[in-house]
Short mmCIF file of C-alpha atoms and ligand atoms in Angstrom, two decimals:
data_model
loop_
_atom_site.label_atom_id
_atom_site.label_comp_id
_atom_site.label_asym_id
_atom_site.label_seq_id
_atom_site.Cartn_x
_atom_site.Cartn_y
_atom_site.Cartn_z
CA UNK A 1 72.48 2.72 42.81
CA UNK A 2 71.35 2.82 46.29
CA UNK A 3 69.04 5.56 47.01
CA UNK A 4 70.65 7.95 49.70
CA UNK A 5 66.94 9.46 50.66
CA UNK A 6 65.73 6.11 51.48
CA UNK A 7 67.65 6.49 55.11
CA UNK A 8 65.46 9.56 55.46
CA UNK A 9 62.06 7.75 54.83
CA UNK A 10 62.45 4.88 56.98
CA UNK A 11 65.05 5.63 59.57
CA UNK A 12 66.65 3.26 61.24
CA UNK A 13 65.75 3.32 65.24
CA UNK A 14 69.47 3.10 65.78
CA UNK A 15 69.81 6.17 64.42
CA UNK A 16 70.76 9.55 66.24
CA UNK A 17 68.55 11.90 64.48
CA UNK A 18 65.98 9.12 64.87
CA UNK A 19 63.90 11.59 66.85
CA UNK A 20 63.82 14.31 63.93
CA UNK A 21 63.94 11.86 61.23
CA UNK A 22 60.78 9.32 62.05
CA UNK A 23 58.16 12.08 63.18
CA UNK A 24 59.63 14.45 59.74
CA UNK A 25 58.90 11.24 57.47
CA UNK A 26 55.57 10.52 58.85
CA UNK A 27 53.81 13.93 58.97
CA UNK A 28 55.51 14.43 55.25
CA UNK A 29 53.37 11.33 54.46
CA UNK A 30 50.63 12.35 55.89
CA UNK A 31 50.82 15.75 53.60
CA UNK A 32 51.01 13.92 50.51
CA UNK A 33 47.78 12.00 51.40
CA UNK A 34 45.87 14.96 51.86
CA UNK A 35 46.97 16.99 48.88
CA UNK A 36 46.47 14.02 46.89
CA UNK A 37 42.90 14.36 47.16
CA UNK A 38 42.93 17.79 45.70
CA UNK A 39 41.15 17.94 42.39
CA UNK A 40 43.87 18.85 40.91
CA UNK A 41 47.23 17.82 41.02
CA UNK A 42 49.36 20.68 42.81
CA UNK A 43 53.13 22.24 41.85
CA UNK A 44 55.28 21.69 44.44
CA UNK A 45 58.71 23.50 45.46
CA UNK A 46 61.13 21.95 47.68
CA UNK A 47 63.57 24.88 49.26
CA UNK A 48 66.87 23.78 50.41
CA UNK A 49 66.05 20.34 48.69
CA UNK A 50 69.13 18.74 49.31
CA UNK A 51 68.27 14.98 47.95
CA UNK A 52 65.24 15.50 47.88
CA UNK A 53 64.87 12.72 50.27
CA UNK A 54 60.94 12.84 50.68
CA UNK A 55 60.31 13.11 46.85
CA UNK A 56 59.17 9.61 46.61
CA UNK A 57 55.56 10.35 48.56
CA UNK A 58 54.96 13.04 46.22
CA UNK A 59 55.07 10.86 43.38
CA UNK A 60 51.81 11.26 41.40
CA UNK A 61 50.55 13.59 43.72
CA UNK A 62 52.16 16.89 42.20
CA UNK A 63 51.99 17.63 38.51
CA UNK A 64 55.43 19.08 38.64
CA UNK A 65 58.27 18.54 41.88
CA UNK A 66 60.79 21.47 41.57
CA UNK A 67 64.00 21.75 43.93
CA UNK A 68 65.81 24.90 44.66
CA UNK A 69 68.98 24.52 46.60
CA UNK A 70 72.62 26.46 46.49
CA UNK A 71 75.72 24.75 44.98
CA UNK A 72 73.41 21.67 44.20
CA UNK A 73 73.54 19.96 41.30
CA UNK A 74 70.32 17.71 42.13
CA UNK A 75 68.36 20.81 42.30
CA UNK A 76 66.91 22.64 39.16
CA UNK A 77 66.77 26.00 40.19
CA UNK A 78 69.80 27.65 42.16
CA UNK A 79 68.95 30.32 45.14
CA UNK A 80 68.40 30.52 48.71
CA UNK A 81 65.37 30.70 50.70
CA UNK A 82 65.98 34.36 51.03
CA UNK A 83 65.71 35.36 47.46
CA UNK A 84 63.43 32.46 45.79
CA UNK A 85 64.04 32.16 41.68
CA UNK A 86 60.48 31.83 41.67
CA UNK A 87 57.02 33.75 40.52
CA UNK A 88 54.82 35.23 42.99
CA UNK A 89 52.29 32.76 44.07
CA UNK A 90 53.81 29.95 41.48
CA UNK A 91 53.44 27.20 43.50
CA UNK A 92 50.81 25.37 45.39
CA UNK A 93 52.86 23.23 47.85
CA UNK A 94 56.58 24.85 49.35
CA UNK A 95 58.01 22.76 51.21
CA UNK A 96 61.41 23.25 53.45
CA UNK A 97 62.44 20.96 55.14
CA UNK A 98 65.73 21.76 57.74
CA UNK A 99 66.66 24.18 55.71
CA UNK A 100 65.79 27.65 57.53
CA UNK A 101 67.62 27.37 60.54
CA UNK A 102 70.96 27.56 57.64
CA UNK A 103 69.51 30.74 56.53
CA UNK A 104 71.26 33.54 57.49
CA UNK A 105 68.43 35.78 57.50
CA UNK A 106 65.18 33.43 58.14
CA UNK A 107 62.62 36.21 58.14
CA UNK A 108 63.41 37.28 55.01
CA UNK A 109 63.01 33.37 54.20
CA UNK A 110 59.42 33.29 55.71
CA UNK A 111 58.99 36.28 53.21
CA UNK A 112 59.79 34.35 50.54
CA UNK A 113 57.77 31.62 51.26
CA UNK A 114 54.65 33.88 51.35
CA UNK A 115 55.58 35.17 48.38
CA UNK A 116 55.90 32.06 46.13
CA UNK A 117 52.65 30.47 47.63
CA UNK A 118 50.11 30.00 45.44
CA UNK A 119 46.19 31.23 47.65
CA UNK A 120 44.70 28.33 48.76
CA UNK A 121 48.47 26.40 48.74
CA UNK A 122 50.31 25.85 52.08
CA UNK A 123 53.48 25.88 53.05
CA UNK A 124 55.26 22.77 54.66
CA UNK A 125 58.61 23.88 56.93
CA UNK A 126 60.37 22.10 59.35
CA UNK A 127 63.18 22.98 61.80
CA UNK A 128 64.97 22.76 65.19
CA UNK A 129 64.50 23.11 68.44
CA UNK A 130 67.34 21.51 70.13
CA UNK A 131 69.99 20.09 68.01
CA UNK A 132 73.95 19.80 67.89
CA UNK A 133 75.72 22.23 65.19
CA UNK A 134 75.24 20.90 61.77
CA UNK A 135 76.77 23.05 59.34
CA UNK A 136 75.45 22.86 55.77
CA UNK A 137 77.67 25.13 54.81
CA UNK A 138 76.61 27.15 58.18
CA UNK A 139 74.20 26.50 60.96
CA UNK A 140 72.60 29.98 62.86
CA UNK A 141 69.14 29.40 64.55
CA UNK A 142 66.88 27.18 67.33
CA UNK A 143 63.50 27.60 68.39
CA UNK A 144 61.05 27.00 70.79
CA UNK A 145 57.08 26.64 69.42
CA UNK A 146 56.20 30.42 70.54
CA UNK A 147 59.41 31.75 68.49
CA UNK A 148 58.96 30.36 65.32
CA UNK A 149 55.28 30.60 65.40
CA UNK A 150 55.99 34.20 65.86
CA UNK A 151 58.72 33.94 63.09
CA UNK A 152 56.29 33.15 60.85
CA UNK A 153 52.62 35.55 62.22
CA UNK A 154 55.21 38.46 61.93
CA UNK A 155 56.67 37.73 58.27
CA UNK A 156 54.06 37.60 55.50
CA UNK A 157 50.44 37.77 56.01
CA UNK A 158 48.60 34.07 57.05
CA UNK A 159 45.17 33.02 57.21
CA UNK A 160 46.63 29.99 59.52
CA UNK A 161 49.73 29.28 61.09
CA UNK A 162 50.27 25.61 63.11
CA UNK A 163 53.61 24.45 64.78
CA UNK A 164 54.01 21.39 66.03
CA UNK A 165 56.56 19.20 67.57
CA UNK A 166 57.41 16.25 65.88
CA UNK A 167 59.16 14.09 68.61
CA UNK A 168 58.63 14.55 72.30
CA UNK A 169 60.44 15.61 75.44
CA UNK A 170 61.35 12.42 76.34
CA UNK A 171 62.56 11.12 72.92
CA UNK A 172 64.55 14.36 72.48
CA UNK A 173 66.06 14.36 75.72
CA UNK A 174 67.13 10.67 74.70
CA UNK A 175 68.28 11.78 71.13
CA UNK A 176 70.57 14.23 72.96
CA UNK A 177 71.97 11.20 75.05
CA UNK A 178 72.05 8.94 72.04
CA UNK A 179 74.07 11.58 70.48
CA UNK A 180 76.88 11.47 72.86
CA UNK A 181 76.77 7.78 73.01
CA UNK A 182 77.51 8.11 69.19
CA UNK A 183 80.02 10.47 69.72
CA UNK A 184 81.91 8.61 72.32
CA UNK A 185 81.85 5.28 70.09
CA UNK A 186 82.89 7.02 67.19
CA UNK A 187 85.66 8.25 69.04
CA UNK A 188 86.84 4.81 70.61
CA UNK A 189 86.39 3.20 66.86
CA UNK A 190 83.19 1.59 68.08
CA UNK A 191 80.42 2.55 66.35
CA UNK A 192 78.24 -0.69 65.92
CA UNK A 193 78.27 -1.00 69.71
CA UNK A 194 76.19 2.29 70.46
CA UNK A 195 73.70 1.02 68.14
CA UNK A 196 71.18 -1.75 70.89
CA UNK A 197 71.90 1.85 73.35
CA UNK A 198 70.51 4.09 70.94
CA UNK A 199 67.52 2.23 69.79
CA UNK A 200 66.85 1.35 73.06
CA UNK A 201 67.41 5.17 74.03
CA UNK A 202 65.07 6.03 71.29
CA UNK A 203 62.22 2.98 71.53
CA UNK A 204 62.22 4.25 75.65
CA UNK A 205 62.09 7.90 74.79
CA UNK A 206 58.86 7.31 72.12
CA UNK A 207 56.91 5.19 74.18
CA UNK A 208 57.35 7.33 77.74
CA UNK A 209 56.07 10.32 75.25
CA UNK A 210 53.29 8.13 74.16
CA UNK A 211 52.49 7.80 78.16
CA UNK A 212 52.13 11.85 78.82
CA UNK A 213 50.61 14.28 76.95
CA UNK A 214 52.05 16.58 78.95
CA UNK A 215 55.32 15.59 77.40
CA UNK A 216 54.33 15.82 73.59
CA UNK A 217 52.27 19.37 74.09
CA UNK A 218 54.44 22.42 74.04
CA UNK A 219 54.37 24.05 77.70
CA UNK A 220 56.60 24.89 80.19
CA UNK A 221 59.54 22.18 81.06
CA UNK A 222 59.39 20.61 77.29
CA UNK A 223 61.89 20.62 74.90
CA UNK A 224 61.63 19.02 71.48
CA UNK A 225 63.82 18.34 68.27
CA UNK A 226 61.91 19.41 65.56
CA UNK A 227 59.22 21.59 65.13
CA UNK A 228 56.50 21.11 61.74
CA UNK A 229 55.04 24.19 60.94
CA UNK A 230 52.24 24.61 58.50
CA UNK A 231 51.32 27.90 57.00
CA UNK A 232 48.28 28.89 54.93
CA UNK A 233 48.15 32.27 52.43
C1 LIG B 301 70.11 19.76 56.43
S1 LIG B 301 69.96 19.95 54.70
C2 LIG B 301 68.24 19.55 54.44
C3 LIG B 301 67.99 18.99 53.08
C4 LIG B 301 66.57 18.48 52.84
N1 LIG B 301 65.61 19.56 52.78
C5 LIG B 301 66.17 17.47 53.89
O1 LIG B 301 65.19 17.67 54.62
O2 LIG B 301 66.83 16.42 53.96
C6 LIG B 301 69.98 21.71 54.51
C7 LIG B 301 69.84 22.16 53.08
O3 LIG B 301 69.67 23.58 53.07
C8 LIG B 301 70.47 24.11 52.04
N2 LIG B 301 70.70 25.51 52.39
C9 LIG B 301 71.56 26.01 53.29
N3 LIG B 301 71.45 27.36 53.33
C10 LIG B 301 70.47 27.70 52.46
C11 LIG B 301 69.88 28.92 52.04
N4 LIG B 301 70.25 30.09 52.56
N5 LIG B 301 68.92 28.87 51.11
C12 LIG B 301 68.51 27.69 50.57
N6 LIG B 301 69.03 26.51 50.92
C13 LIG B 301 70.00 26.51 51.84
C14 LIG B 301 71.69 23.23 52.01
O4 LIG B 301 72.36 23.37 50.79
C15 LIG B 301 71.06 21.86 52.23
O5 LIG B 301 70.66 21.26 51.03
#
């Protein structure tokens, strides 16, 4: 059977969301490699799993990969983000991934992320800053670096909190475009056709970011898709 997280990991540059998608896969990479040089192998939770599209990188990294999620078969423990079915600091590694801007009441979430980190783990979340309305099964919340930095400093007590963006100005700006080119050719029946645009759209919008740091560092005039926060207990 084809595997549906696989889409996830290597997006295709044709791809609308190819802006949250690429950076999301690459920094979760990037996570696996450092926590698997921890001496011992962490527990991981994945809130809002979904698919569990990035489980693959966590393979023999994490002694045990558990996925919370509601009305999900895939997932082995049923909840929200808001009210974990976990311990207190059970689990070394919490990652949730697009998940809290579906939760109704996302400070509460950041509570519950505290709460189920084991000291010394980290928490992995990721999110939006500009995106169309994705209902799954509702859509509430966008942020800019300073909000959901201060989402997080103000719920639970951290010894660190990082956000960064994962694509650019430029590439969002051009994932916005690609994303009414994909529109309009889904309306007129033509959906290969908006593919060379939006990989062009997207290849343009990477490597102009790639040219300015201006436009990959959070400051005024920047917007960006997706926002990787990292949170120590
Ligand atoms: C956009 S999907 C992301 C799935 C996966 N984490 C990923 O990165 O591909 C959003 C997920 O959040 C779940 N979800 C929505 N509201 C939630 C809530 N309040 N608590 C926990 N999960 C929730 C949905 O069921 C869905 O699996």
């Amino acid at each position: 059977m084809a595997d549906p997280g696989e889409a996830r990991r290597h997006p295709d540059v044709g791809s609308r969301t190819y802006a949250v998608r690429k950076p999301l896969a690459e920094w979760l990479r990037r996570e696996a490699e450092v926590a698997s040089r921890r001496p011992q192998r962490p527990r991981l939770l994945d809130v809002g799993c979904g698919i569990k599209p990035y489980a693959p990188f966590w393979k023999g990294v994490v002694s045990e990969y558990v996925g919370v999620d509601i009305a999900n078969p895939g997932a082995e423990l049923e909840g929200t983000v808001e009210q974990i079915p976990a311990a207190d600091a059970s689990f070394d590694l919490v990652v949730c991934t697009q998940t809290l801007e579906h939760a109704a009441d996302p400070a509460r979430a950041v509570r519950e992320l505290r709460r189920v980190v084991a000291p010394g783990g980290r928490v992995l979340a990721s999110t939006h800053g500009v995106q169309v309305y994705h209902p799954d099964p509702d859509d509430y919340w966008r942020w800019t670096h300073a909000g959901l930095e201060r989402l997080f400093r103000e719920n639970g007590s951290w010894s660190a909190v990082t956000v960064e963006p994962g694509a650019g100005t430029a590439a969002t700006i051009g994932m916005l475009v690609a994303t009414l080119i994909w529109f309009l050719a889904k309306r007129a029946r033509v959906r290969p056709l908006a593919w060379p645009f939006i990989a062009g759209i997207n290849l343009a919008g990477g490597g102009l970011d790639r040219l300015s740091t201006r436009l990959r560092t959070p400051g005024p005039g920047t917007i960006f898709a997706n926002y990787h926060v990292v949170a120590e207990p």
